[in-house]
Tab-separated table of C-alpha atoms and ligand atoms in Angstrom:
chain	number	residue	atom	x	y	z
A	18	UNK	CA	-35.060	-11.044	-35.525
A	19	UNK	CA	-31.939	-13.073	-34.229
A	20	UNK	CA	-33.594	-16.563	-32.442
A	21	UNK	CA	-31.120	-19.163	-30.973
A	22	UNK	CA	-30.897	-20.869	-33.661
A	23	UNK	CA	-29.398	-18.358	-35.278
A	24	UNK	CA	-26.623	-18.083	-33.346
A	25	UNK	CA	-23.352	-20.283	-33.886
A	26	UNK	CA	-22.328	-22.298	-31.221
A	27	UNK	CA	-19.035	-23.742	-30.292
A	28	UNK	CA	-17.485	-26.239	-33.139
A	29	UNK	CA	-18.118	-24.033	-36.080
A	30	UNK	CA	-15.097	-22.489	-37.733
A	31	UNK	CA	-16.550	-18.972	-38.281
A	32	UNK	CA	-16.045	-18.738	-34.163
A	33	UNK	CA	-12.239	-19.610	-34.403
A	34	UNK	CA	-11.624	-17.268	-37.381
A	35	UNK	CA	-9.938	-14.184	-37.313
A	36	UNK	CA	-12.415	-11.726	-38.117
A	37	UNK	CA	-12.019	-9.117	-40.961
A	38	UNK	CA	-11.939	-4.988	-40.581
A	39	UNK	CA	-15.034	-3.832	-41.674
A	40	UNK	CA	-14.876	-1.499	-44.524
A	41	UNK	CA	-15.303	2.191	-44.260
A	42	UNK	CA	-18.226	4.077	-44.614
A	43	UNK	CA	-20.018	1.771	-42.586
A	44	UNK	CA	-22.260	0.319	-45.179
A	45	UNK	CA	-26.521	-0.186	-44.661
A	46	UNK	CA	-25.692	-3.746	-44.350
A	47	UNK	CA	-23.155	-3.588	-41.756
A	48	UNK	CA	-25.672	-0.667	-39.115
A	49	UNK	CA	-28.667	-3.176	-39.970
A	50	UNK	CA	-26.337	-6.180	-38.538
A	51	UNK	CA	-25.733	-4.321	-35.188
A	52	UNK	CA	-29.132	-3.332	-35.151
A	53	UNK	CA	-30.398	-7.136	-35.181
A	54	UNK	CA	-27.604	-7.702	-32.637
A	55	UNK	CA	-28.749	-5.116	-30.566
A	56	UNK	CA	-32.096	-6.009	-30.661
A	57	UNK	CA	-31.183	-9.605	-29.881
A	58	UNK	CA	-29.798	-8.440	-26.363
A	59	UNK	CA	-32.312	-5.990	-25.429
A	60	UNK	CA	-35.105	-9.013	-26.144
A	61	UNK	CA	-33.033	-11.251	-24.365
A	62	UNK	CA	-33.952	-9.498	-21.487
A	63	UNK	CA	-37.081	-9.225	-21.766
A	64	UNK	CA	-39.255	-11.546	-19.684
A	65	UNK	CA	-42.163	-11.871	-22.368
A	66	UNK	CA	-39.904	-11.992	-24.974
A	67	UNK	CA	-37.131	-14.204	-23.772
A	68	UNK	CA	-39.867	-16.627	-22.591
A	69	UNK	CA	-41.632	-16.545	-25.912
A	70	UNK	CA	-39.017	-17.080	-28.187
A	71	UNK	CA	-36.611	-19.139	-25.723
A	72	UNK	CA	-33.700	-16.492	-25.963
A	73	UNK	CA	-30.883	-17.194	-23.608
A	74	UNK	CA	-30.191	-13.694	-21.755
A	75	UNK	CA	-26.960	-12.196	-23.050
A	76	UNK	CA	-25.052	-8.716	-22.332
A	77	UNK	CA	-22.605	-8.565	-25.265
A	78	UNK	CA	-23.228	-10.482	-28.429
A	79	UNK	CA	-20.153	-10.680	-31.782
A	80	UNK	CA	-20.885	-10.673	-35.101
A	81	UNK	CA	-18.863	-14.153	-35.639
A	82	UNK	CA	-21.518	-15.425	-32.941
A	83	UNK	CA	-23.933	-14.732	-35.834
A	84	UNK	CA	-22.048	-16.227	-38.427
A	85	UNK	CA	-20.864	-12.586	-39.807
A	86	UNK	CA	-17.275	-12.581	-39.902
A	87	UNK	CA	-16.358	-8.609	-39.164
A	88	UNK	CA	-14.673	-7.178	-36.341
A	89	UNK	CA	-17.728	-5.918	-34.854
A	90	UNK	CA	-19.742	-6.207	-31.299
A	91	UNK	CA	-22.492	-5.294	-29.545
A	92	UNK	CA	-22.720	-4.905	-25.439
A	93	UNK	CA	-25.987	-3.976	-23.549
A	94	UNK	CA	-25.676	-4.170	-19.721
A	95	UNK	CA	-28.844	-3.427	-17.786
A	96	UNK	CA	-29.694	-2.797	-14.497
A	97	UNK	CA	-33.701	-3.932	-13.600
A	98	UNK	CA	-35.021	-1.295	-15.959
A	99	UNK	CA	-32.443	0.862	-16.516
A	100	UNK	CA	-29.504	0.456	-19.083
A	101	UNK	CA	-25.879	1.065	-17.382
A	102	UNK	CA	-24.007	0.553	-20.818
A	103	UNK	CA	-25.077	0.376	-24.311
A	104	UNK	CA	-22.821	0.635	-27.462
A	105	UNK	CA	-22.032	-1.108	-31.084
A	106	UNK	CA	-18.703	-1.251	-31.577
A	107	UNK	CA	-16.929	-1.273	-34.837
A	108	UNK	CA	-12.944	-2.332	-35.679
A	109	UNK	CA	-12.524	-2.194	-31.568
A	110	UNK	CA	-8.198	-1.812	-30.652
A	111	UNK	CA	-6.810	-2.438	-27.405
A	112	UNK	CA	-4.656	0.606	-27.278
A	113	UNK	CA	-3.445	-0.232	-22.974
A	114	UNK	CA	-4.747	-2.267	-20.259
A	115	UNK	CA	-3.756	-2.535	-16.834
A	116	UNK	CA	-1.981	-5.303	-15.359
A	117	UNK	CA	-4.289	-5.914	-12.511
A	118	UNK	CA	-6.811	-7.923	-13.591
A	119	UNK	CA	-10.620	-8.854	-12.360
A	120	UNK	CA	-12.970	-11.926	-12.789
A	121	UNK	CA	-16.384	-12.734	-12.127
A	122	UNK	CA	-17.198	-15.014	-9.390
A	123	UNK	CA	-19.098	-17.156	-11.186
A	124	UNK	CA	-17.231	-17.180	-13.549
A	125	UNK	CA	-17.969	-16.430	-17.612
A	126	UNK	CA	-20.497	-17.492	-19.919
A	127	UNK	CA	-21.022	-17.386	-23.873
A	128	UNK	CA	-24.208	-17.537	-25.539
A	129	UNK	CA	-21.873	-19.907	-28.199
A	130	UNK	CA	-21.231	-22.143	-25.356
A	131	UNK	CA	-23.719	-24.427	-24.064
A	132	UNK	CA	-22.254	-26.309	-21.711
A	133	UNK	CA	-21.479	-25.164	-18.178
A	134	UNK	CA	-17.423	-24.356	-17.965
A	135	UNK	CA	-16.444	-24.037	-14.187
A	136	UNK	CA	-13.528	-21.743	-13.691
A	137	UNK	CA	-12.308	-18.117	-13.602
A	138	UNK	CA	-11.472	-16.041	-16.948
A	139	UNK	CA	-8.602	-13.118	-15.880
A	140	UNK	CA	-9.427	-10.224	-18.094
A	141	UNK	CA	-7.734	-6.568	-17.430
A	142	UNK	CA	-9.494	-4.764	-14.781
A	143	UNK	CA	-8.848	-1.553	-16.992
A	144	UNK	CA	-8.730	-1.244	-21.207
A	145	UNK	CA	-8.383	2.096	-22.986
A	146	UNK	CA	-9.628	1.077	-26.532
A	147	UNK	CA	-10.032	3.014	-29.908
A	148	UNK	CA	-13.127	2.365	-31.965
A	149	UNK	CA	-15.907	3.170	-34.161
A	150	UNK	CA	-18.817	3.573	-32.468
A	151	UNK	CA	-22.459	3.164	-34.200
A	152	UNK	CA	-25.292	4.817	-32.435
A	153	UNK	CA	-28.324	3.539	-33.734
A	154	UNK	CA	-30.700	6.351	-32.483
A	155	UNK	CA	-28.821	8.712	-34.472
A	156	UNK	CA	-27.690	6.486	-37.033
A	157	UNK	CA	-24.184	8.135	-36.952
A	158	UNK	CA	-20.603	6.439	-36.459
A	159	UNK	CA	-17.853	8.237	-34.371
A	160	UNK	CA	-14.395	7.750	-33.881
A	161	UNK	CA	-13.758	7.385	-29.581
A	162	UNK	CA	-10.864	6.534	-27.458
A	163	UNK	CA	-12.390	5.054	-24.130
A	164	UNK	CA	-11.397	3.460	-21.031
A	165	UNK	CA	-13.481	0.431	-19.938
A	166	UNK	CA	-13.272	-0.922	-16.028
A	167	UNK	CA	-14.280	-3.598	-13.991
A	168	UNK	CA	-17.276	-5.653	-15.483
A	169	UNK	CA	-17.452	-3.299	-18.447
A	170	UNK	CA	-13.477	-4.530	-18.997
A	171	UNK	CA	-14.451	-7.850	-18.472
A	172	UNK	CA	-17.662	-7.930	-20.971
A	173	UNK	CA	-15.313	-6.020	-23.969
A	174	UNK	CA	-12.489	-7.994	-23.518
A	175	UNK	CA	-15.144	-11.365	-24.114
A	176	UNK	CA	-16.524	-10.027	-26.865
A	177	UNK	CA	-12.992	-8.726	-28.355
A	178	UNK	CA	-11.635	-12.309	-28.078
A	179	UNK	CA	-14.649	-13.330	-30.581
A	180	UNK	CA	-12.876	-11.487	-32.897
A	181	UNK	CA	-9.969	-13.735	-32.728
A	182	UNK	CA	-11.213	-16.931	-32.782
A	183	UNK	CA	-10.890	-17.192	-28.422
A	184	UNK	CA	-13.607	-18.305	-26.498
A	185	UNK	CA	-13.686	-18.085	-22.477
A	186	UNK	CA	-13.502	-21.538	-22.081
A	187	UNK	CA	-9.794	-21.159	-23.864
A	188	UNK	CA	-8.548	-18.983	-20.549
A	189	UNK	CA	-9.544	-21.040	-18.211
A	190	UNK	CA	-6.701	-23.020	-16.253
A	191	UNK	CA	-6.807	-25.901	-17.404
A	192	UNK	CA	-5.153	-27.844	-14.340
A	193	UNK	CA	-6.449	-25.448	-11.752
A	194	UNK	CA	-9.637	-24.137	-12.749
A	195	UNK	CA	-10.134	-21.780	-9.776
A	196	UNK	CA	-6.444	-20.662	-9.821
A	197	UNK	CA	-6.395	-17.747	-7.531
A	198	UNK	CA	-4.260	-15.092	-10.011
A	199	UNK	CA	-2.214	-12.708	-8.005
A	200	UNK	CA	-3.089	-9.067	-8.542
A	201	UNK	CA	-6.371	-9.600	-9.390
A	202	UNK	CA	-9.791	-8.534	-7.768
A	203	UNK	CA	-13.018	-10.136	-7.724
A	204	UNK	CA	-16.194	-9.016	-9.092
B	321	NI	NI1	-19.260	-15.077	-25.921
């Protein structure tokens, strides 16, 4: 099980690496990875849990994040009880976004990040991405094109700039933090 202190925080190199394509079939190794990742978020959540173990909550947790440099991610967005989005996502390309864009309010956080960064992060309000996609239920991997909106943009995108060595705190204005960007929508 993934604990806090297993996950890297800001300063270590493995974070500002470009992560490598992970190799086809998607080896034992590799599903059991996402599967800790997974369960890392879905605990995270979970008041007993989360309170037990001191997990910081979390919707979308990369595999540099864990110290596993592979172009891999996992993204769990729940609602109360129910789960709005769920997916592991494997050698993720951006294949179009739009140029409007949308930020959160209160702006981004980063489980690798444990200071408090004021300031909005502009992310695409729309992506259309290609990926492998591991379902762990059915322990199967699938080739999808998708198109991701809104928060669901705003979550990949995070998570896709772990694979590049980019953190949130990168995109943030630096001389005007809470630069209003035109074309852009709030969330
Ligand atoms: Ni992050």
């Amino acid at each position: 099980m993934i604990l806090m202190k297993d996950i890297v925080r800001e300063g270590a190199q493995v974070l500002r690496d470009k992560a490598v394509e992970v190799n086809m079939p998607v080896d034992e190794e590799t599903k059991n990875e996402l599967k800790l990742m997974m369960e890392y978020l879905h605990n995270s959540v979970d008041e007993a849990l989360a309170d037990k173990y001191k997990l910081r909550a979390g919707v979308g947790l990369a595999a540099p994040q864990v110290g596993i440099s592979k172009r891999m991610f996992v993204i769990s967005i729940t609602d109360g009880e129910k789960v709005v989005f769920e997916a592991c996502f494997i050698n993720p390309k951006i294949i179009s976004y739009s140029d409007e864009c949308a930020y959160l309010a209160g702006g981004e956080g980063c489980l690798s990040v444990d200071r408090k960064v004021k300031g909005y992060v502009y992310r695409p309000r729309r992506t259309k991405v290609q990926c492998l996609m591991y379902d762990i239920e059915k322990d199967t991997v699938e080739e999808k094109v998708i198109v991701l909106k809104d928060y669901l943009s705003i979550v990949f995108n995070h998570e896709f700039d772990h694979l590049n060595g980019i953190l949130f705190v990168d995109r943030i204005n630096k001389k005007d933090p809470f630069y209003i960007k035109p074309n852009s929508i709030e969330i």
